[in-house]
Coordinates of C-alpha atoms and ligand atoms in Angstrom, one line a residue:
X1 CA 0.0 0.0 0.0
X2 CA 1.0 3.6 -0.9
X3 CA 0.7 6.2 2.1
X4 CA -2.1 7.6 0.9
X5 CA -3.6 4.7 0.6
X6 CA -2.6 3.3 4.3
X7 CA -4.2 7.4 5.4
X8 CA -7.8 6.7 3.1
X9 CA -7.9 2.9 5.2
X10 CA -7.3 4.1 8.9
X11 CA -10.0 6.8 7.9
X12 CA -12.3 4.0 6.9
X13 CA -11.9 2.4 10.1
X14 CA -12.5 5.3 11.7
X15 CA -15.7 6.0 9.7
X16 CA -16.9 1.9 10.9
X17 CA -16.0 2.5 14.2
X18 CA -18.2 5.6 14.2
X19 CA -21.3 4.0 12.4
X20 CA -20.7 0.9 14.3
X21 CA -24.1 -0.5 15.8
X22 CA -22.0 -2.3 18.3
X23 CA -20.4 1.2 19.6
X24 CA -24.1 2.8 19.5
X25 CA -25.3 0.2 22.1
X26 CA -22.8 0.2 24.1
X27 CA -22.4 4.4 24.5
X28 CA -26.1 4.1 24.4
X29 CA -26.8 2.0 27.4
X30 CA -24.4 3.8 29.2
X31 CA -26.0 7.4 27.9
X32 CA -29.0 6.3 29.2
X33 CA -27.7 5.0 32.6
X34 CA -26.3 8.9 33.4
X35 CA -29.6 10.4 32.4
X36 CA -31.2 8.4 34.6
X37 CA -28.9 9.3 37.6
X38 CA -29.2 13.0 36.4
X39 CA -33.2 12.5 36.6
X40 CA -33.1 11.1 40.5
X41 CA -30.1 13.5 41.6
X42 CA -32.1 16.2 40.1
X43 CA -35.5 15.2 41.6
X44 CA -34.4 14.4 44.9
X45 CA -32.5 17.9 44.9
X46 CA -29.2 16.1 45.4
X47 CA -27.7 18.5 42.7
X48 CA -27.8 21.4 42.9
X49 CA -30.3 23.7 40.5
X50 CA -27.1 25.0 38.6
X51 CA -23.5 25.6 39.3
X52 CA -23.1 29.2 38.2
X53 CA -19.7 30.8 36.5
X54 CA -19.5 34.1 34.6
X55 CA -19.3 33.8 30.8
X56 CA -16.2 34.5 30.3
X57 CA -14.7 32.1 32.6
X58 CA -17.0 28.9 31.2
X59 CA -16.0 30.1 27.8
X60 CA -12.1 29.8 29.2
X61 CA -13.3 26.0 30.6
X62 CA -14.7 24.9 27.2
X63 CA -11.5 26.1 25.0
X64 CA -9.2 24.6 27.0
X65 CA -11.3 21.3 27.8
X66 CA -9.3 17.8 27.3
X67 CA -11.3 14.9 26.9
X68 CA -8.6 12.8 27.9
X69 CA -10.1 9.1 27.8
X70 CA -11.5 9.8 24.3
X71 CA -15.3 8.7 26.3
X72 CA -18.3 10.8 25.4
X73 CA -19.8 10.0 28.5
X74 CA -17.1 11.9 30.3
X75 CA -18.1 14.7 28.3
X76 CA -21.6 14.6 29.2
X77 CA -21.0 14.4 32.6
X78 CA -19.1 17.6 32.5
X79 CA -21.8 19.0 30.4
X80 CA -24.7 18.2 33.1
X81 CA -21.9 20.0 36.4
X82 CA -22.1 22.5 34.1
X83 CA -25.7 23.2 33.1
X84 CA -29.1 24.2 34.6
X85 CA -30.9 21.3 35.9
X86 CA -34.0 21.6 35.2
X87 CA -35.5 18.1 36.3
X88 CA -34.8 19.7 39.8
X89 CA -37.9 21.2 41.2
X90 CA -36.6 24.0 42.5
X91 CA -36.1 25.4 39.0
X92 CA -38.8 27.5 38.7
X93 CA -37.4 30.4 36.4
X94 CA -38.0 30.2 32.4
X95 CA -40.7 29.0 30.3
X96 CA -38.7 26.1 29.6
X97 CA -40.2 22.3 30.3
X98 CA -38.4 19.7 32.5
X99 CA -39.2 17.4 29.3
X100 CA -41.3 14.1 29.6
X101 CA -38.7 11.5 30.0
X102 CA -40.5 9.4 27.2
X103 CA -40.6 12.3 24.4
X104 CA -36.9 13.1 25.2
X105 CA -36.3 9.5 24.1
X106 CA -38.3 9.8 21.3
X107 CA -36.2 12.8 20.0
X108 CA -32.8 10.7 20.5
X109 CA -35.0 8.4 18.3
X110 CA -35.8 10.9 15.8
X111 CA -32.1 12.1 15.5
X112 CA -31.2 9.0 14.4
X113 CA -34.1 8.6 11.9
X114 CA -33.6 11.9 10.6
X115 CA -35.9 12.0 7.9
X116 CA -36.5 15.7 6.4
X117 CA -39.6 16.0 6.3
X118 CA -39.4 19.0 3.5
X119 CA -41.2 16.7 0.8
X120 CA -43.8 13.7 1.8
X121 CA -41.0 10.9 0.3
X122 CA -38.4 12.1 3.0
X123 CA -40.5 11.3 5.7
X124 CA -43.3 9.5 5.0
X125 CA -44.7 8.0 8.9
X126 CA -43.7 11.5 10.0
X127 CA -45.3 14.2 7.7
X128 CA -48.9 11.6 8.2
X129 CA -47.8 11.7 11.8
X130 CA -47.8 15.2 11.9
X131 CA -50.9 15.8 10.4
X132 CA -52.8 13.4 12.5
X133 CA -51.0 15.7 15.8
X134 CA -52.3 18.4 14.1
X135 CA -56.1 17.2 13.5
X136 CA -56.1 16.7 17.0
X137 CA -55.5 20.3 18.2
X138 CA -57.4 21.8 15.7
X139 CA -60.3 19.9 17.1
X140 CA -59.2 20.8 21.0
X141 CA -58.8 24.7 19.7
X142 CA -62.5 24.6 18.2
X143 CA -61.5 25.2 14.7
X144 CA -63.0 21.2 13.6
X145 CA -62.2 20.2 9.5
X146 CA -61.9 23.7 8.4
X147 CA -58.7 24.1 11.0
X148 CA -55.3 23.2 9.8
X149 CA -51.8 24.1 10.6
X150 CA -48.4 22.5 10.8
X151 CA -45.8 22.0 13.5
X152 CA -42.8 24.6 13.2
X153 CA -39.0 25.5 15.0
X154 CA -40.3 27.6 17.7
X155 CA -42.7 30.4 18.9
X156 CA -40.6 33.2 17.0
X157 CA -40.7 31.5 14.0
X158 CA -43.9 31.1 14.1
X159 CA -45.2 34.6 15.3
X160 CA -43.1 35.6 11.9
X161 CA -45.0 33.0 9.7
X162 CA -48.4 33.8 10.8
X163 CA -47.6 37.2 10.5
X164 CA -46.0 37.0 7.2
X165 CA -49.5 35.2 6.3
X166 CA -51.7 37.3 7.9
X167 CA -50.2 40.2 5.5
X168 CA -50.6 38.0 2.0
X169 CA -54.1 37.4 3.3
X170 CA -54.9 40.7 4.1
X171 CA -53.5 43.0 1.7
X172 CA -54.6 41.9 -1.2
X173 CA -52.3 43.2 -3.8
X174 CA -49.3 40.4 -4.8
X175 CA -46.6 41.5 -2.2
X176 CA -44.7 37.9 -3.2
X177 CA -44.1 39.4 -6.5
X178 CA -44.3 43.1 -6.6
X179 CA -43.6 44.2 -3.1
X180 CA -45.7 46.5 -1.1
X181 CA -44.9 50.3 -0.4
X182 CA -48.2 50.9 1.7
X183 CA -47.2 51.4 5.6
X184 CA -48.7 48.3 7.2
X185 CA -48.6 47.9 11.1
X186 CA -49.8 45.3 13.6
X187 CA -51.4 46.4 17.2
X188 CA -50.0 44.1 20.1
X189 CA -49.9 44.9 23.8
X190 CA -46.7 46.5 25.3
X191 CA -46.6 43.8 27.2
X192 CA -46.3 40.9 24.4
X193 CA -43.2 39.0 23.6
X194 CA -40.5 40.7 22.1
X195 CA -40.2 38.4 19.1
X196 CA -43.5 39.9 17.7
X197 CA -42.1 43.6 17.5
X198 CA -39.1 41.9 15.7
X199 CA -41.2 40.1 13.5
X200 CA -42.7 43.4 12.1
X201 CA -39.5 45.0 11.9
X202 CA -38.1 41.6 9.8
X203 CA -41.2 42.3 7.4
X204 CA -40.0 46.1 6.7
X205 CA -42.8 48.2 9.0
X206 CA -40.3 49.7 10.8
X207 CA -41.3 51.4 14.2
X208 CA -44.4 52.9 13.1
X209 CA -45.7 49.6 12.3
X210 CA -45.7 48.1 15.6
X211 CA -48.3 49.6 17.9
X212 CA -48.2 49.1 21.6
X213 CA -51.9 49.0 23.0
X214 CA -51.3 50.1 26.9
X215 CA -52.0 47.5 29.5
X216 CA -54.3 48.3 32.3
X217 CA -53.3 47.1 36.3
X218 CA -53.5 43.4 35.3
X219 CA -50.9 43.6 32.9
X220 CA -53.0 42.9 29.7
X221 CA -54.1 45.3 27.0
X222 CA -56.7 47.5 27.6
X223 CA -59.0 46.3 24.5
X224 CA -61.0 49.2 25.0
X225 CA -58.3 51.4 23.3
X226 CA -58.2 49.4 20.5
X227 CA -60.0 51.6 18.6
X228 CA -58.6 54.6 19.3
X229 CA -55.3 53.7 18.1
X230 CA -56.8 52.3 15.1
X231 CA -58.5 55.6 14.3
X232 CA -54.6 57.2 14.5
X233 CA -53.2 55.0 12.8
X234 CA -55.2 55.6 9.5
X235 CA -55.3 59.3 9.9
X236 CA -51.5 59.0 9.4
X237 CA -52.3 56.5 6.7
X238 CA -50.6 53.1 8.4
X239 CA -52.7 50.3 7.8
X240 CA -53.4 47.8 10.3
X241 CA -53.4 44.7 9.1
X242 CA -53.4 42.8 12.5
X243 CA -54.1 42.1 16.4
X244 CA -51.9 40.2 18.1
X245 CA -53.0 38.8 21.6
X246 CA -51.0 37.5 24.2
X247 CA -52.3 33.8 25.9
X248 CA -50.9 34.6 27.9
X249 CA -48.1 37.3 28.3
X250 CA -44.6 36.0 28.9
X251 CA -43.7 38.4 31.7
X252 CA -46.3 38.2 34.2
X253 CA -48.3 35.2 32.6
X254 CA -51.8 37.1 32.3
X255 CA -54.0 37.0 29.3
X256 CA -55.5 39.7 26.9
X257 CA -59.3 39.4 26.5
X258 CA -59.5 37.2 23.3
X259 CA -63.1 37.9 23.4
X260 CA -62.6 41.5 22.7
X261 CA -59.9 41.1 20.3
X262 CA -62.0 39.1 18.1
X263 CA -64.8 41.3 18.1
X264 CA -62.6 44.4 17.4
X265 CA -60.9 42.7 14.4
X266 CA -64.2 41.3 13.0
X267 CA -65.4 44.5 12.8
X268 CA -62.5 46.5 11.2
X269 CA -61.6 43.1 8.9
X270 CA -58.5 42.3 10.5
X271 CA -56.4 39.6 11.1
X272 CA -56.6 38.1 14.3
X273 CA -53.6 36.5 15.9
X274 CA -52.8 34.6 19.0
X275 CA -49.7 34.0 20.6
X276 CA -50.5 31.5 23.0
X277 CA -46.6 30.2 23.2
X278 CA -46.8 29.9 26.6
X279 CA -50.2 29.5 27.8
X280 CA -52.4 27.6 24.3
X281 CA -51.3 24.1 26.2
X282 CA -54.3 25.1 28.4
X283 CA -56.8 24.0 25.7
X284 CA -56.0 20.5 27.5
X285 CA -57.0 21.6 30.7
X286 CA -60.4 21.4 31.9
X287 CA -60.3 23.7 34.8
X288 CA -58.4 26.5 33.1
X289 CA -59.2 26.3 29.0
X290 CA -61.5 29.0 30.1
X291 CA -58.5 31.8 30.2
X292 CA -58.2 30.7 26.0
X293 CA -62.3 31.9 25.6
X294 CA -62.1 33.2 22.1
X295 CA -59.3 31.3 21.0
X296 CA -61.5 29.7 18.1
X297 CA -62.1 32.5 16.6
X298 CA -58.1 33.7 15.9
X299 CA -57.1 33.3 12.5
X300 CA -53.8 32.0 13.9
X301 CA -52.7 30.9 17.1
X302 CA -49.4 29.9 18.1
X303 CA -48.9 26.9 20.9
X304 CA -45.1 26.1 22.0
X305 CA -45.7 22.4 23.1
X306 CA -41.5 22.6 24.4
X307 CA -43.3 25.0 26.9
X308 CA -46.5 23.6 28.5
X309 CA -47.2 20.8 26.9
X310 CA -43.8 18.4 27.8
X311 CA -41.6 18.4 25.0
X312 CA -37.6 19.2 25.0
X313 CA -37.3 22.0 22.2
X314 CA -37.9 23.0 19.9
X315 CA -42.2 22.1 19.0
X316 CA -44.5 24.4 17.8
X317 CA -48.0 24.1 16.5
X318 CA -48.6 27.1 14.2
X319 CA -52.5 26.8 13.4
X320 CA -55.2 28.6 10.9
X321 CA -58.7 28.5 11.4
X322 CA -58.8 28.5 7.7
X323 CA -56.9 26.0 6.0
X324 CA -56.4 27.5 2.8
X325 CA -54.6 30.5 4.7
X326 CA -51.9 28.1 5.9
X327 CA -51.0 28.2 2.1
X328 CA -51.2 31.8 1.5
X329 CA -47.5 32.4 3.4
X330 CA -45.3 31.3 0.6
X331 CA -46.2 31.2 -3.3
X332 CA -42.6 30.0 -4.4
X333 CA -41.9 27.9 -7.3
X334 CA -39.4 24.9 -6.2
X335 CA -40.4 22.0 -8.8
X336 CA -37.8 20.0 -7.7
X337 CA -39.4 19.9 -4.4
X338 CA -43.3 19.3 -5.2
X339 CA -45.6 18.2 -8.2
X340 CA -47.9 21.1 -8.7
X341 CA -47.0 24.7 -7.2
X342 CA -51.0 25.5 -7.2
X343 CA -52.3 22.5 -5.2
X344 CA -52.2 22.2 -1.7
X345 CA -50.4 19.2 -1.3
X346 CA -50.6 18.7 2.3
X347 CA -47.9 16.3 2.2
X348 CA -45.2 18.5 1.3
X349 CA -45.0 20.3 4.0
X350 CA -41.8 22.9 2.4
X351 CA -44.8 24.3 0.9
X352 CA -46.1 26.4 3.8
X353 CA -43.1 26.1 6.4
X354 CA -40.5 28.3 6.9
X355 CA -37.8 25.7 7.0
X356 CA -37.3 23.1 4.3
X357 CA -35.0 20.2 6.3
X358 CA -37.0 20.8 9.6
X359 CA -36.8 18.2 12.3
X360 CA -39.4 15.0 12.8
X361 CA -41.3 16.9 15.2
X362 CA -44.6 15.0 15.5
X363 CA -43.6 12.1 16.8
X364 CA -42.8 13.3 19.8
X365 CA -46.2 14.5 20.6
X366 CA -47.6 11.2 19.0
X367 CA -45.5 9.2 21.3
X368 CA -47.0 10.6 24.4
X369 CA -50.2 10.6 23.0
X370 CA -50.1 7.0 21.9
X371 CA -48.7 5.9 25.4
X372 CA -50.2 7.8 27.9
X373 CA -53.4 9.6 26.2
X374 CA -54.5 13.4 25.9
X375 CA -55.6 13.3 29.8
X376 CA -52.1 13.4 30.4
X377 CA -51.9 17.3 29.0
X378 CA -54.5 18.0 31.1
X379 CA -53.4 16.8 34.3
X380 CA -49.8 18.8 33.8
X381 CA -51.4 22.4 32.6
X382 CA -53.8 21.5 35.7
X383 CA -51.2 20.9 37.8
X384 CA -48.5 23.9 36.6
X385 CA -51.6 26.7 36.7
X386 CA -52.6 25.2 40.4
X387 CA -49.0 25.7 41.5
X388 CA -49.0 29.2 40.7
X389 CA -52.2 29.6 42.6
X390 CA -50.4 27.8 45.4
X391 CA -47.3 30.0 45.5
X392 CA -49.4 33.4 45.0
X393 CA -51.7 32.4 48.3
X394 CA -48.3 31.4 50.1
X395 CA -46.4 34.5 48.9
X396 CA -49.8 36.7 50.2
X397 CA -49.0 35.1 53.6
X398 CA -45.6 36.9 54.2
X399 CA -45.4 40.4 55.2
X400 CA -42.5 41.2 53.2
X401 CA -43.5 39.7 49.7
X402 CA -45.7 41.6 47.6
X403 CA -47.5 40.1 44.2
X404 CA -47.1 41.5 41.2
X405 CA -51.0 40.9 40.6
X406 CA -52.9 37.8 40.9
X407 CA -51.8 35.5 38.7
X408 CA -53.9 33.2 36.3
X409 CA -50.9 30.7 34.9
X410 CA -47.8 29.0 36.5
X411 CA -46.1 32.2 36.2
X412 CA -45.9 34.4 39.2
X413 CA -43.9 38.0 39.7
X414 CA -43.6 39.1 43.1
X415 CA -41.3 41.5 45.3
X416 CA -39.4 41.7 48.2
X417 CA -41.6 44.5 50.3
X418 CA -41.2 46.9 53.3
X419 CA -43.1 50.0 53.5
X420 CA -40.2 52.5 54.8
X421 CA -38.1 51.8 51.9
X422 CA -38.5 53.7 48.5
X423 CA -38.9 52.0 45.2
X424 CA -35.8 52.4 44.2
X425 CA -34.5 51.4 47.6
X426 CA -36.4 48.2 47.1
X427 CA -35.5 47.6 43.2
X428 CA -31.7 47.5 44.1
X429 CA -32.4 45.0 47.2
X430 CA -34.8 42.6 45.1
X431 CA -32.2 43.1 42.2
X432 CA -29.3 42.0 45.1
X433 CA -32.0 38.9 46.2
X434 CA -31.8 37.5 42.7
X435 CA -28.4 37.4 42.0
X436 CA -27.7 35.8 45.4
X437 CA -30.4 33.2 44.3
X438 CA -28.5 32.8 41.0
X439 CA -24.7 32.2 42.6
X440 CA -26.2 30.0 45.7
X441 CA -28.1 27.6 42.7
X442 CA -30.3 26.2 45.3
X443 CA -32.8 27.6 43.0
X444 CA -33.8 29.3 40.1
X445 CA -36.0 32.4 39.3
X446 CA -35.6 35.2 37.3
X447 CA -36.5 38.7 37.1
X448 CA -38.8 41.5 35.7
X449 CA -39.3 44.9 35.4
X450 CA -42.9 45.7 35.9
X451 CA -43.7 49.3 35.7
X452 CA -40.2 50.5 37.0
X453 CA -40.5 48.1 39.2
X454 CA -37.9 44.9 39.7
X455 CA -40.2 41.6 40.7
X456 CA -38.5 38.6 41.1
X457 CA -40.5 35.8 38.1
X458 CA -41.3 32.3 38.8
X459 CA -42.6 29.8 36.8
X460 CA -43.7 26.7 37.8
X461 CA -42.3 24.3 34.9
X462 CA -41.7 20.6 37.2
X463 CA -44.7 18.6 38.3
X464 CA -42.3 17.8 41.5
X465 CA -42.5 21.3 42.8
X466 CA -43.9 21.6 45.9
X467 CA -45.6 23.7 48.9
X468 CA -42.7 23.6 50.7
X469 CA -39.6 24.5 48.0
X470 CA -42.2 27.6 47.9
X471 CA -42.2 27.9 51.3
X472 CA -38.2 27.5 51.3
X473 CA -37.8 30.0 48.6
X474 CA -39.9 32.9 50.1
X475 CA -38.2 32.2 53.7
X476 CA -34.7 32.6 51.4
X477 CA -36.6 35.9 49.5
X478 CA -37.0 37.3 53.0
X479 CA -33.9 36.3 54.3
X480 CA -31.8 38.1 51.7
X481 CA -33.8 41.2 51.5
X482 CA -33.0 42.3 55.5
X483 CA -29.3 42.1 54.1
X484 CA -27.7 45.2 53.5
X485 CA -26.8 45.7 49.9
X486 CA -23.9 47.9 49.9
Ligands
PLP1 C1 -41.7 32.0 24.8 C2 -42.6 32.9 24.1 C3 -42.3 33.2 22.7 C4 -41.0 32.8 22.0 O1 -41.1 31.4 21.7 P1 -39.8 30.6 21.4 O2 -40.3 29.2 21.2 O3 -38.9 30.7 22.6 O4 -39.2 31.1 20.1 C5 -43.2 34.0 22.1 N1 -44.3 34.5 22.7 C6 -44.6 34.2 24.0 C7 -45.8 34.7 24.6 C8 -43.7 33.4 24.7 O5 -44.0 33.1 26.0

């Protein structure tokens, strides 16, 4: 053998070694053995919630990392020392789900199937699968047959597409081809997601085509001003083409009245959008699908299922209450893709997603589904939302915590409180109690700025928490605010 030759055979070895079925079962088993032990450390709280370093200093870790024994189960070990856990129950900060152990495993399963999903042939169980998941939450939103949709990478991304439809349908003239130079704006409450604002600014409306409805003392728009704005805006000749409403809002979890929305944009002919990211899992609960009243009648509604419904990310149902809008998004010719660029084609789903290559997102859902039935959606929403209740009537309790408002979800904001300091006074020292919180990594919460003022943000993502980590963390809330700050 030449060298070259001896060079192209050692890579070939390396190549079997990598796709060997032999080396998948073994790393497998043992993958599977640490996640397991992560799970029960996490749960029993025998890790802690995170092990926080500055930036800058993992960053320095990670570049100078040696993975001596060649074992990628060394690696992920390092990985979960150096991550948030958030199987531990005390993690009660982002939106992000402690996901089902079951649908985890089915994404390690769709990893390694990898089908595409862009055309029906590269993925045929999947795309069918999907549209079956689909069905079904058309049905639980109230849109029936005439509902469809399609499962996409993430709430932003999806905000952006039903947006993106929402102005073919609307504006009538062929934007696809010819552009627009109309001004064309969206209404939204100030207190929606940021990715919505983006989402404008992506589609060319600049500042003047995002307009913030104000929100009254529950944090959600005042739907009574609807029409005021709407009159300004067409006296300086932007036209709205939209309403978004939050279901609920990210920051303090509270929902716009859908009700109203959908009246207003019947009325003026808009487009009427939800983005229930957070909170559209709640069309599985029973006790609380009531917040969601109205939802049937939104031309689009978003639903992250990687937040409340149990699925690692990314998952996202983006759904039309007419089908044929799901089409109107993108009129591009890719022949090499589909047959026809007129039909719908449901199967080939490149036709109305963003993405092309997306991820086999459907089975996931269906897996759970399959195994443990639709009740299961309801119990956890049931359970998440009851848990905020829970903390906001132990959080009352206290002297020196103050609620942000009532809260209808699993996500609560409240303060540190005491009446002879100023706001400011008490901004820096709730500021103080989070970052404490955030070094210690006993727990996890965030933080929000609610009218000027800093409230510490919880939300309730594990079925495990319980009365008493609340009980713990407002005893560590109190205990932290008596300290001096300076
Ligand atoms: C989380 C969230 C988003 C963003 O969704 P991603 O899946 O994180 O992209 C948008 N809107 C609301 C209300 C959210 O809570």
């Amino acid at each position: 053998m030449t060298f070259l030759e001896v060079i192209i055979y050692i890579m070939k070895d390396k190549l079997k070694e990598i796709y060997s079925s032999e080396n998948f079962k073994e790393t497998g088993h043992e993958l599977v053995e640490l996640l397991a032990k992560y799970i029960s450390d996490s749960e029993k709280q025998d890790i802690p919630v995170n092990n926080y370093m500055e930036p800058n200093e993992q960053l320095e870790y990670w570049r100078n990392y040696k993975l001596d024994d060649k074992n990628p189960i060394t690696l992920f070990q390092d990985i979960i020392e150096k991550s948030i856990h958030i199987h531990n129950p005390k993690y009660i900060g982002h939106q992000v789900s402690a996901p089902a152990p079951l649908a985890a495993l089915s994404n390690l399963f769709t990893a390694l199937m990898n089908n595409s999903m862009a055309i029906y042939e590269m993925g045929p169980a999947s795309t069918a699968i999907e549209k079956a998941v689909v069905e079904e939450i058309s049905n639980k939103i109230g849109y029936g047959e005439k509902g469809d949709g399609y499962i996409t990478s993430g709430g932003t991304l999806a905000n952006l597409t039903a947006l993106l439809a929402a102005r073919a349908v609307i504006v009538k003239s062929d934007i696809w081809e010819t552009g627009y130079n109309e001004k064309l704006a969206v209404m939204v409450s100030e207190e929606a997601h940021y990715c919505v604002d983006r989402a404008c600014r992506i589609m060319g409306f600049g500042t003047d085509g995002i307009i913030k409805i104000p929100v009254g003392d529950k944090f959600t728009m005042k739907t009574e001003l609807l029409g005021e704005y709407f009159a300004k805006a067409e006296k300086e000749e932007i036209r709205v083409i939209a309403v978004v409403g939050s279901a609920p809002s990210t920051s303090t979890g509270m929902h716009d009245d859908l009700e109203a929305i959908a009246e207003f944009c019947s009325e003026k002919k808009l487009w009427f959008h939800i983005d229930g990211a957070h909170g559209g899992g709640a069309i599985y609960s029973k006790k609380y699908k009531h917040l969601l009243k109205g939802i049937e009648k939104a031309d689009s509604v978003v639903i992250d299922a990687h937040k409340m419904l149990m699925m690692p990310s990314l998952m996202t149902f983006l759904m039309f209450k007419n089908k044929m809008d799901s089409y109107a998004t993108f009129s591009q010719k890719a022949q090499y893709l589909w047959e026809s660029s007129d039909e719908e084609e449901w199967y080939n789903m490149a036709k109305r997603t963003f993405e092309c290559t997306k991820q086999m997102m459907g089975v996931k859902f269906y897996t759970l589904l399959k195994v443990y039935g639709e009740e299961v959606f309801n119990q956890f929403v049931t359970n998440q939302y009851d848990l905020g209740q829970e903390l906001a009537r132990l959080a009352k309790m206290r002297n020196n915590i103050q609620l942000a408002t009532e809260p209808e979800s699993n996500i609560v904001c409240f303060r540190y409180f005491e009446p002879k300091f100023s706001n400011q006074e008490l901004n820096q020292r709730n500021s103080y109690i989070r970052s404490k919180i955030l070094r210690k990594g006993d727990f996890y919460i965030v933080q929000t700025l609610l009218n000027d003022l800093v409230y510490m943000r919880a939300t309730i993502m594990n079925p495990l928490t319980t009365s008493l980590i609340f009980e713990e963390l407002l005893d560590e809330v109190e205990k932290l605010g008596c300290e001096k700050t300076s």
